[in-house]
PDB file of C-alpha atoms in Angstrom:
ATOM      1  CA  TRP X 254     -65.390 -44.733-244.066  1.00  0.00           C
ATOM      2  CA  PRO X 255     -67.176 -47.510-242.122  1.00  0.00           C
ATOM      3  CA  GLN X 256     -65.983 -50.964-243.062  1.00  0.00           C
ATOM      4  CA  VAL X 257     -66.365 -54.524-241.817  1.00  0.00           C
ATOM      5  CA  VAL X 258     -64.453 -57.673-242.718  1.00  0.00           C
ATOM      6  CA  GLU X 259     -65.940 -61.078-242.037  1.00  0.00           C
ATOM      7  CA  THR X 260     -63.884 -64.242-241.614  1.00  0.00           C
ATOM      8  CA  GLY X 261     -64.492 -67.784-240.485  1.00  0.00           C
ATOM      9  CA  GLY X 262     -67.383 -69.954-241.604  1.00  0.00           C
ATOM     10  CA  GLY X 263     -66.848 -72.921-243.892  1.00  0.00           C
ATOM     11  CA  SER X 264     -68.555 -76.253-244.402  1.00  0.00           C
ATOM     12  CA  VAL X 265     -69.792 -78.641-241.713  1.00  0.00           C
ATOM     13  CA  GLU X 266     -72.161 -81.566-241.300  1.00  0.00           C
ATOM     14  CA  ALA X 267     -75.549 -80.999-239.723  1.00  0.00           C
ATOM     15  CA  GLY X 268     -75.261 -80.863-235.959  1.00  0.00           C
ATOM     16  CA  GLY X 269     -71.778 -79.382-236.097  1.00  0.00           C
ATOM     17  CA  SER X 270     -70.434 -75.979-235.097  1.00  0.00           C
ATOM     18  CA  LEU X 271     -68.826 -73.049-236.847  1.00  0.00           C
ATOM     19  CA  THR X 272     -67.802 -69.548-235.868  1.00  0.00           C
ATOM     20  CA  VAL X 273     -67.852 -66.363-237.921  1.00  0.00           C
ATOM     21  CA  PHE X 274     -65.863 -63.285-236.991  1.00  0.00           C
ATOM     22  CA  CYS X 275     -66.119 -59.619-237.867  1.00  0.00           C
ATOM     23  CA  ARG X 276     -63.583 -56.820-237.571  1.00  0.00           C
ATOM     24  CA  ALA X 277     -64.868 -53.245-237.890  1.00  0.00           C
ATOM     25  CA  SER X 278     -63.217 -49.946-238.675  1.00  0.00           C
ATOM     26  CA  GLY X 279     -64.057 -46.390-239.651  1.00  0.00           C
ATOM     27  CA  PHE X 280     -66.745 -45.654-237.040  1.00  0.00           C
ATOM     28  CA  ALA X 281     -67.219 -45.452-233.273  1.00  0.00           C
ATOM     29  CA  PHE X 282     -67.523 -49.209-232.749  1.00  0.00           C
ATOM     30  CA  GLU X 283     -67.924 -48.990-228.980  1.00  0.00           C
ATOM     31  CA  GLU X 284     -71.049 -46.836-229.468  1.00  0.00           C
ATOM     32  CA  ALA X 285     -72.629 -48.892-232.226  1.00  0.00           C
ATOM     33  CA  LYS X 286     -75.162 -51.667-232.107  1.00  0.00           C
ATOM     34  CA  MET X 287     -73.898 -54.501-234.312  1.00  0.00           C
ATOM     35  CA  GLY X 288     -75.770 -57.249-236.079  1.00  0.00           C
ATOM     36  CA  TRP X 289     -75.332 -60.470-238.007  1.00  0.00           C
ATOM     37  CA  PHE X 290     -77.473 -60.952-241.089  1.00  0.00           C
ATOM     38  CA  ARG X 291     -77.621 -63.837-243.537  1.00  0.00           C
ATOM     39  CA  GLN X 292     -78.757 -64.380-247.082  1.00  0.00           C
ATOM     40  CA  SER X 293     -79.043 -67.563-249.109  1.00  0.00           C
ATOM     41  CA  PRO X 294     -79.413 -67.567-252.926  1.00  0.00           C
ATOM     42  CA  GLY X 295     -82.837 -66.389-254.017  1.00  0.00           C
ATOM     43  CA  SER X 296     -83.827 -65.398-250.505  1.00  0.00           C
ATOM     44  CA  GLN X 297     -84.125 -62.132-248.644  1.00  0.00           C
ATOM     45  CA  CYS X 298     -81.568 -60.802-246.206  1.00  0.00           C
ATOM     46  CA  ASP X 299     -82.563 -61.785-242.671  1.00  0.00           C
ATOM     47  CA  GLU X 300     -81.423 -60.309-239.370  1.00  0.00           C
ATOM     48  CA  ILE X 301     -80.463 -63.167-237.084  1.00  0.00           C
ATOM     49  CA  SER X 302     -78.722 -61.573-234.113  1.00  0.00           C
ATOM     50  CA  THR X 303     -77.787 -58.175-232.711  1.00  0.00           C
ATOM     51  CA  ILE X 304     -75.707 -56.924-229.830  1.00  0.00           C
ATOM     52  CA  ASP X 305     -75.840 -53.453-228.333  1.00  0.00           C
ATOM     53  CA  PRO X 306     -72.809 -51.491-227.075  1.00  0.00           C
ATOM     54  CA  ASP X 307     -73.330 -52.917-223.563  1.00  0.00           C
ATOM     55  CA  GLY X 308     -73.331 -56.484-224.848  1.00  0.00           C
ATOM     56  CA  ASN X 309     -77.060 -57.193-224.673  1.00  0.00           C
ATOM     57  CA  PRO X 310     -78.008 -59.681-227.409  1.00  0.00           C
ATOM     58  CA  THR X 311     -81.103 -60.430-229.426  1.00  0.00           C
ATOM     59  CA  TYR X 312     -81.746 -63.506-231.553  1.00  0.00           C
ATOM     60  CA  ALA X 313     -84.168 -64.487-234.252  1.00  0.00           C
ATOM     61  CA  ASP X 314     -86.396 -67.393-233.280  1.00  0.00           C
ATOM     62  CA  SER X 315     -84.736 -69.540-235.947  1.00  0.00           C
ATOM     63  CA  VAL X 316     -81.340 -69.428-234.179  1.00  0.00           C
ATOM     64  CA  LYS X 317     -82.284 -68.864-230.534  1.00  0.00           C
ATOM     65  CA  GLY X 318     -80.617 -71.385-228.251  1.00  0.00           C
ATOM     66  CA  ARG X 319     -78.106 -72.419-230.925  1.00  0.00           C
ATOM     67  CA  PHE X 320     -76.208 -69.226-231.795  1.00  0.00           C
ATOM     68  CA  THR X 321     -74.304 -66.900-229.455  1.00  0.00           C
ATOM     69  CA  ILE X 322     -73.199 -63.380-230.353  1.00  0.00           C
ATOM     70  CA  SER X 323     -70.426 -61.547-228.515  1.00  0.00           C
ATOM     71  CA  ARG X 324     -68.307 -58.453-228.954  1.00  0.00           C
ATOM     72  CA  ASP X 325     -64.909 -57.121-227.937  1.00  0.00           C
ATOM     73  CA  ASN X 326     -65.016 -53.335-227.983  1.00  0.00           C
ATOM     74  CA  ALA X 327     -61.284 -52.952-227.380  1.00  0.00           C
ATOM     75  CA  ASP X 328     -60.498 -55.086-230.436  1.00  0.00           C
ATOM     76  CA  ARG X 329     -63.475 -53.877-232.501  1.00  0.00           C
ATOM     77  CA  ARG X 330     -64.640 -57.459-233.090  1.00  0.00           C
ATOM     78  CA  VAL X 331     -67.975 -59.249-233.166  1.00  0.00           C
ATOM     79  CA  THR X 332     -68.207 -63.036-233.044  1.00  0.00           C
ATOM     80  CA  LEU X 333     -71.090 -65.387-233.832  1.00  0.00           C
ATOM     81  CA  GLN X 334     -70.711 -68.895-232.425  1.00  0.00           C
ATOM     82  CA  MET X 335     -73.045 -71.299-234.204  1.00  0.00           C
ATOM     83  CA  ASN X 336     -73.885 -74.702-232.720  1.00  0.00           C
ATOM     84  CA  SER X 337     -76.285 -77.476-233.714  1.00  0.00           C
ATOM     85  CA  LEU X 338     -76.179 -76.249-237.281  1.00  0.00           C
ATOM     86  CA  LYS X 339     -78.934 -77.235-239.702  1.00  0.00           C
ATOM     87  CA  PRO X 340     -78.951 -77.316-243.524  1.00  0.00           C
ATOM     88  CA  GLU X 341     -81.302 -74.327-243.484  1.00  0.00           C
ATOM     89  CA  ASP X 342     -78.525 -72.285-241.815  1.00  0.00           C
ATOM     90  CA  THR X 343     -76.616 -72.417-245.114  1.00  0.00           C
ATOM     91  CA  ALA X 344     -76.106 -68.811-246.244  1.00  0.00           C
ATOM     92  CA  VAL X 345     -73.645 -65.972-246.573  1.00  0.00           C
ATOM     93  CA  TYR X 346     -73.325 -64.290-243.180  1.00  0.00           C
ATOM     94  CA  HIS X 347     -72.824 -60.539-242.955  1.00  0.00           C
ATOM     95  CA  CYS X 348     -71.740 -58.465-239.973  1.00  0.00           C
ATOM     96  CA  GLU X 349     -73.033 -54.910-240.089  1.00  0.00           C
ATOM     97  CA  PRO X 350     -73.388 -51.881-237.828  1.00  0.00           C
ATOM     98  CA  PHE X 351     -76.548 -49.950-237.136  1.00  0.00           C
ATOM     99  CA  LEU X 352     -75.465 -46.430-238.119  1.00  0.00           C
ATOM    100  CA  GLU X 353     -78.090 -43.711-238.297  1.00  0.00           C
ATOM    101  CA  GLY X 354     -78.299 -42.188-241.747  1.00  0.00           C
ATOM    102  CA  ASN X 355     -76.028 -44.714-243.447  1.00  0.00           C
ATOM    103  CA  PRO X 356     -77.578 -45.667-246.796  1.00  0.00           C
ATOM    104  CA  THR X 357     -75.833 -49.014-247.271  1.00  0.00           C
ATOM    105  CA  PRO X 358     -78.459 -51.753-247.629  1.00  0.00           C
ATOM    106  CA  ARG X 359     -78.375 -54.858-245.471  1.00  0.00           C
ATOM    107  CA  CYS X 360     -76.245 -57.810-246.627  1.00  0.00           C
ATOM    108  CA  ALA X 361     -74.243 -55.402-248.772  1.00  0.00           C
ATOM    109  CA  TRP X 362     -71.546 -54.070-246.438  1.00  0.00           C
ATOM    110  CA  GLY X 363     -68.876 -56.601-247.293  1.00  0.00           C
ATOM    111  CA  GLN X 364     -68.264 -59.948-248.925  1.00  0.00           C
ATOM    112  CA  GLY X 365     -69.634 -61.848-245.978  1.00  0.00           C
ATOM    113  CA  SER X 366     -68.595 -65.256-244.804  1.00  0.00           C
ATOM    114  CA  GLU X 367     -70.005 -68.387-246.386  1.00  0.00           C
ATOM    115  CA  VAL X 368     -71.500 -71.108-244.206  1.00  0.00           C
ATOM    116  CA  THR X 369     -72.533 -74.447-245.706  1.00  0.00           C
ATOM    117  CA  VAL X 370     -74.273 -77.137-243.669  1.00  0.00           C
ATOM    118  CA  VAL X 371     -74.618 -80.524-245.319  1.00  0.00           C
ATOM    119  CA  SER X 372     -77.090 -83.174-244.200  1.00  0.00           C
TER     120      SER X 372
END
């Protein structure tokens, strides 16, 4: 069964950096597009970055130039390096695969990793 486990994150002052990590299992990771999503209390789940099996990234405008996504297919890991963090980046970050036909809603795959940015 497809699973992901997020680690990393934490609390940092505005302008600082944090990294969140994801380890996947139960599906053909090397063939799957992966994404990072985030959700803060009372807000919707937003897609912030994706990476395809060949390593080509996309970024939401809100994080472009500050966040970097990468993947290690051999180790089944996805990493999101976050620099120049802002208070509005505070959220629970979720790593999730794009799997055709999978009914799991976004920001619901795992516990996520909490990121808090204080001003």
